[in-house]
CSV table of C-alpha atoms in Angstrom, one decimal:
chain,number,residue,atom,x,y,z
L,39,MET,CA,99.3,104.4,-10.4
L,40,THR,CA,98.4,106.1,-13.2
L,41,ILE,CA,96.3,109.5,-12.6
L,42,PRO,CA,93.5,107.7,-15.3
L,43,LEU,CA,93.6,105.0,-12.8
L,44,ILE,CA,93.2,106.7,-9.4
L,45,ALA,CA,90.8,109.2,-11.6
L,46,THR,CA,88.7,105.8,-12.1
L,47,LEU,CA,89.2,104.6,-8.5
L,48,SER,CA,88.7,107.1,-6.6
L,49,PRO,CA,85.1,107.4,-6.4
L,50,LEU,CA,85.6,104.0,-4.3
L,51,LEU,CA,88.6,105.0,-2.4
L,52,PHE,CA,86.6,108.2,-1.0
L,53,TYR,CA,83.0,106.3,-0.5
L,54,LEU,CA,85.6,104.0,1.8
L,55,ALA,CA,88.0,106.8,3.5
L,56,TYR,CA,84.7,108.9,4.3
L,57,ASN,CA,83.2,105.5,6.0
L,58,ILE,CA,86.4,105.0,8.4
L,59,ILE,CA,87.5,108.8,8.9
L,60,VAL,CA,84.4,110.2,9.8
L,61,PRO,CA,83.2,108.1,13.0
L,62,GLN,CA,86.5,108.8,14.1
L,63,ILE,CA,85.7,112.3,14.0
L,64,GLU,CA,82.9,111.9,15.4
L,65,LYS,CA,84.4,110.6,18.9
L,66,ARG,CA,85.5,114.0,19.2
L,67,ARG,CA,82.3,116.0,17.9
L,68,PRO,CA,78.8,114.5,17.3
L,69,SER,CA,77.6,114.2,13.6
L,70,LEU,CA,73.9,115.0,12.8
L,71,SER,CA,74.1,110.8,12.9
L,72,VAL,CA,74.9,110.3,16.1
L,73,ILE,CA,72.6,113.4,17.8
L,74,MET,CA,69.6,111.1,15.7
L,75,ASN,CA,70.5,108.0,17.7
L,76,LEU,CA,69.3,109.9,21.1
L,77,GLN,CA,66.5,110.7,19.6
L,78,ARG,CA,65.9,107.0,18.5
L,79,ARG,CA,66.3,106.3,22.1
L,80,ARG,CA,63.7,108.5,23.5
L,81,TRP,CA,61.3,107.1,20.8
L,82,VAL,CA,62.0,103.0,21.7
L,83,ALA,CA,61.6,104.8,25.3
L,84,ASN,CA,58.6,106.4,25.3
L,85,ALA,CA,56.5,103.6,22.4
L,86,ALA,CA,57.4,100.9,25.8
L,87,LEU,CA,54.5,103.4,27.1
L,88,ARG,CA,52.2,103.9,24.0
L,89,GLN,CA,49.6,101.8,22.8
L,90,SER,CA,49.0,102.9,19.6
L,91,PRO,CA,49.9,101.9,15.9
L,92,PHE,CA,51.6,104.8,15.9
L,93,ASP,CA,54.9,103.4,16.1
L,94,ALA,CA,54.9,100.2,13.6
L,95,ILE,CA,53.5,103.4,10.9
L,96,LEU,CA,57.1,105.5,11.8
L,97,SER,CA,59.0,102.2,11.4
L,98,GLY,CA,56.6,101.1,8.2
L,99,ASN,CA,57.7,104.5,6.6
L,100,ILE,CA,61.2,104.1,7.3
L,101,MET,CA,61.3,100.8,5.6
L,102,GLY,CA,59.2,102.0,2.6
L,103,SER,CA,62.3,104.3,1.4
L,104,VAL,CA,64.7,101.3,2.2
L,105,SER,CA,63.4,99.1,0.3
L,106,PHE,CA,62.7,101.3,-2.7
L,107,LEU,CA,66.9,102.4,-3.1
L,108,ALA,CA,67.1,99.1,-2.8
L,109,SER,CA,65.5,97.8,-5.3
L,110,THR,CA,66.5,101.0,-7.6
L,111,ALA,CA,70.4,100.0,-6.7
L,112,VAL,CA,69.2,96.5,-8.2
L,113,LEU,CA,67.9,98.4,-11.7
L,114,LEU,CA,71.8,99.9,-11.4
L,115,ILE,CA,73.3,96.6,-11.7
L,116,LEU,CA,71.0,95.2,-14.5
L,117,ALA,CA,71.9,98.1,-16.5
L,118,ILE,CA,75.6,98.3,-15.8
L,119,PHE,CA,75.8,94.4,-16.7
L,120,ALA,CA,73.9,95.6,-19.8
L,121,VAL,CA,76.4,97.9,-20.6
L,122,PHE,CA,79.3,95.5,-20.3
L,123,GLY,CA,78.0,93.4,-23.3
L,124,GLN,CA,77.6,97.0,-25.6
L,125,VAL,CA,81.3,98.5,-24.9
L,126,PRO,CA,81.9,99.1,-28.3
L,127,ALA,CA,78.5,101.3,-28.9
L,128,LEU,CA,79.4,102.6,-26.0
L,129,MET,CA,82.9,103.8,-26.4
L,130,ALA,CA,81.6,105.3,-30.2
L,131,ALA,CA,78.9,107.1,-28.2
L,132,LEU,CA,82.0,108.8,-26.0
L,133,ASN,CA,83.9,109.5,-28.9
L,134,SER,CA,81.1,111.3,-30.5
L,135,LEU,CA,80.6,113.5,-28.2
L,136,SER,CA,83.9,114.9,-28.6
L,137,LEU,CA,85.1,115.2,-24.7
L,138,ASN,CA,89.1,115.2,-26.1
L,139,ARG,CA,89.1,112.0,-24.3
L,140,VAL,CA,91.0,108.9,-25.9
L,141,TYR,CA,89.3,105.9,-24.4
L,142,SER,CA,90.5,102.2,-24.6
L,143,VAL,CA,88.6,99.6,-24.1
L,144,PHE,CA,90.7,98.5,-21.0
L,145,ASP,CA,89.8,101.8,-19.3
L,146,VAL,CA,85.8,101.6,-19.8
L,147,GLN,CA,85.9,98.1,-18.9
L,148,LEU,CA,87.5,99.0,-15.8
L,149,HIS,CA,85.5,102.3,-14.5
L,150,LEU,CA,82.4,99.8,-15.2
L,151,LEU,CA,83.8,97.2,-13.1
L,152,VAL,CA,84.4,100.3,-10.5
L,153,MET,CA,80.5,101.8,-10.7
L,154,LEU,CA,79.2,98.4,-10.8
L,155,THR,CA,81.2,98.2,-7.3
L,156,MET,CA,79.7,100.9,-5.8
L,157,PHE,CA,76.4,100.1,-7.0
L,158,VAL,CA,76.7,96.3,-5.5
L,159,MET,CA,78.4,97.7,-1.9
L,160,ALA,CA,74.7,100.4,-1.5
L,161,PHE,CA,72.7,97.3,-2.6
L,162,PHE,CA,73.9,95.2,0.2
L,163,ALA,CA,74.0,98.3,2.5
L,164,PHE,CA,70.6,98.8,1.8
L,165,THR,CA,69.5,95.1,2.5
L,166,LEU,CA,71.0,95.1,5.8
L,167,SER,CA,69.5,97.8,6.5
L,168,LEU,CA,66.3,97.1,5.8
L,169,ARG,CA,66.8,93.4,7.6
L,170,GLN,CA,68.2,95.7,10.5
L,171,PHE,CA,64.9,98.0,10.9
L,172,ASN,CA,63.1,94.5,10.2
L,173,HIS,CA,64.3,93.2,13.3
L,174,PHE,CA,63.6,96.4,15.2
L,175,CYS,CA,60.4,96.3,14.6
L,176,ILE,CA,59.9,92.7,15.8
L,177,MET,CA,62.1,94.0,18.8
L,178,LEU,CA,59.7,97.3,19.2
L,179,GLY,CA,56.5,95.4,19.0
L,180,ALA,CA,57.7,92.7,21.3
L,181,ILE,CA,57.9,95.5,24.1
L,182,ASP,CA,55.3,95.1,26.7
L,183,SER,CA,53.5,98.9,27.2
L,184,ASP,CA,54.0,99.3,30.9
L,185,SER,CA,56.7,100.5,32.8
L,186,SER,CA,58.5,97.4,33.6
L,187,THR,CA,60.5,97.6,30.6
L,188,SER,CA,64.0,97.6,31.4
L,189,PRO,CA,66.7,100.5,30.6
L,190,ASP,CA,68.7,97.2,29.3
L,191,GLU,CA,66.3,96.2,26.6
L,192,ILE,CA,65.8,100.0,25.2
L,193,ASP,CA,69.4,100.0,24.8
L,194,ALA,CA,68.9,97.3,22.6
L,195,ILE,CA,66.0,97.7,20.8
L,196,SER,CA,67.2,101.4,20.4
L,197,ARG,CA,71.1,100.2,18.8
L,198,MET,CA,69.5,97.6,16.2
L,199,ASN,CA,67.6,100.9,15.0
L,200,ALA,CA,70.7,102.9,14.9
L,201,LEU,CA,72.5,100.4,12.9
L,202,GLY,CA,69.6,99.8,10.6
L,203,ALA,CA,70.3,103.9,10.6
L,204,ARG,CA,73.8,103.8,9.4
L,205,ASN,CA,74.0,101.0,7.0
L,206,PHE,CA,71.1,102.9,4.9
L,207,ASN,CA,73.5,106.5,5.6
L,208,SER,CA,76.3,104.2,4.3
L,209,GLY,CA,74.3,103.2,0.7
L,210,ILE,CA,73.3,107.4,0.4
L,211,ARG,CA,76.7,107.9,0.7
L,212,ALA,CA,77.5,105.4,-1.9
L,213,TYR,CA,75.0,106.8,-4.6
L,214,TYR,CA,76.5,110.2,-3.4
L,215,PHE,CA,79.8,108.9,-4.5
L,216,SER,CA,78.6,107.0,-7.5
L,217,VAL,CA,77.8,110.5,-9.6
L,218,ALA,CA,82.2,110.9,-9.9
L,219,THR,CA,82.0,108.0,-11.6
L,220,VAL,CA,79.9,109.8,-14.1
L,221,ALA,CA,82.3,112.4,-14.5
L,222,TRP,CA,85.2,110.3,-15.2
L,223,PHE,CA,83.5,110.2,-18.8
L,224,VAL,CA,84.5,113.8,-19.6
L,225,SER,CA,87.7,114.9,-17.9
L,226,GLU,CA,90.5,112.8,-15.8
L,227,TRP,CA,90.6,115.5,-13.4
L,228,LEU,CA,87.1,115.9,-12.3
L,229,PRO,CA,86.2,112.8,-10.7
L,230,ILE,CA,88.5,113.3,-8.1
L,231,ALA,CA,87.4,117.5,-8.0
L,232,THR,CA,84.1,116.1,-8.2
L,233,CYS,CA,85.1,113.4,-4.8
L,234,LEU,CA,86.5,116.6,-3.2
L,235,LEU,CA,83.4,117.9,-3.3
L,236,THR,CA,81.4,115.6,-2.2
L,237,THR,CA,83.0,114.8,0.6
L,238,LEU,CA,82.4,118.7,1.6
L,239,ILE,CA,79.1,118.8,1.3
L,240,LEU,CA,78.9,115.9,3.1
L,241,ALA,CA,81.0,116.8,5.8
L,242,HIS,CA,78.8,120.0,6.2
L,243,ARG,CA,75.5,118.0,6.1
L,244,GLU,CA,76.9,115.9,9.6
L,245,PHE,CA,78.9,118.6,11.3
L,246,PHE,CA,77.7,121.8,10.5
L,247,SER,CA,74.2,122.5,8.7
L,248,SER,CA,71.4,123.6,9.8
L,249,ALA,CA,69.8,120.4,10.7
L,250,HIS,CA,72.6,119.4,13.0
L,251,ARG,CA,71.8,122.8,14.7
L,252,THR,CA,67.8,122.0,15.1
L,253,ALA,CA,68.4,118.1,16.5
L,254,ALA,CA,71.2,119.4,18.6
L,255,SER,CA,69.1,122.1,20.2
L,256,ALA,CA,66.5,119.2,19.7
L,257,ALA,CA,68.6,116.7,22.3
L,258,VAL,CA,69.3,119.5,24.1
L,259,ILE,CA,65.7,121.0,25.5
L,260,ALA,CA,64.7,116.8,25.7
L,261,ALA,CA,67.4,116.9,28.1
L,262,ARG,CA,66.8,120.1,30.0
L,263,ARG,CA,63.4,119.1,30.9
L,264,GLN,CA,64.4,115.6,32.2
L,265,GLN,CA,66.0,117.6,34.8
L,266,GLY,CA,64.7,117.5,38.3
L,267,LYS,CA,62.2,114.5,36.8
L,268,ALA,CA,62.8,111.4,38.1
L,269,PRO,CA,63.9,109.3,34.7
L,270,ALA,CA,61.1,107.1,32.7
L,271,PRO,CA,62.9,103.8,31.6
L,272,GLY,CA,65.4,104.6,29.3
L,273,LEU,CA,64.9,108.1,28.6
L,274,THR,CA,68.6,108.4,29.7
L,275,THR,CA,70.7,109.8,26.9
L,276,ALA,CA,73.3,107.1,25.2
L,277,ARG,CA,76.2,107.3,23.3
L,278,GLN,CA,77.4,107.7,20.1
L,279,ASP,CA,76.6,103.5,19.8
L,280,GLY,CA,73.7,103.7,21.4
L,281,SER,CA,74.4,102.1,24.7
L,282,PRO,CA,73.7,104.3,27.8
L,283,GLY,CA,75.8,106.9,28.7
L,284,SER,CA,76.0,111.0,28.8
L,285,PRO,CA,74.8,113.4,26.7
L,286,PRO,CA,78.1,114.0,23.8
L,287,PRO,CA,78.8,117.5,24.0
L,288,LEU,CA,76.3,119.5,21.3
């Protein structure tokens, strides 16, 4: 595999590798997403005791954000399809920038195909997330607002929320790694360096950021508050997949 081909495929490869490797790391060290799954379960457990439109408003705000990004992905896909019909003009524009690179028609078309693949994957991730959040809203609305809601039912509803969040994060990562596809037009090595930098930034945000520390602190405070109390329905902690279990080591 030549360097130009590796540089072209690097954003897609890094994106797929990140989505495969990080869940394995989360089994040993909880990420920000894992910690937030605990809060999602607490949200559902508390929603079962409320009789107000508050939870519907929160769910609507989440779905609005996902819908916006899904619509943006469609526009980007259409833009790339339009560029496919203007490859000679694109190559002339790139050559006029004097970037000290020689572009072939095949290289440009292959790179556009990689860009298209990234945004198509982002679109499917966002639309799947939107569908799962829609299911979550229905399941949340079907809860009886009393203390009879079982922990198993709350587990199922919180897992649906966690699934929607996981696919939303997948779509966001596709956007992040797509930045490296733009760097390809400048240098063959720049997209690889950009992918490495993007991976480091994402890993820092998930495992070492101030948001991670703050969310972990909130989870610990909530767990301590529950000690000595009779556990309310569904206020037990959850594992990484959203099912009941002991809290991860924070």
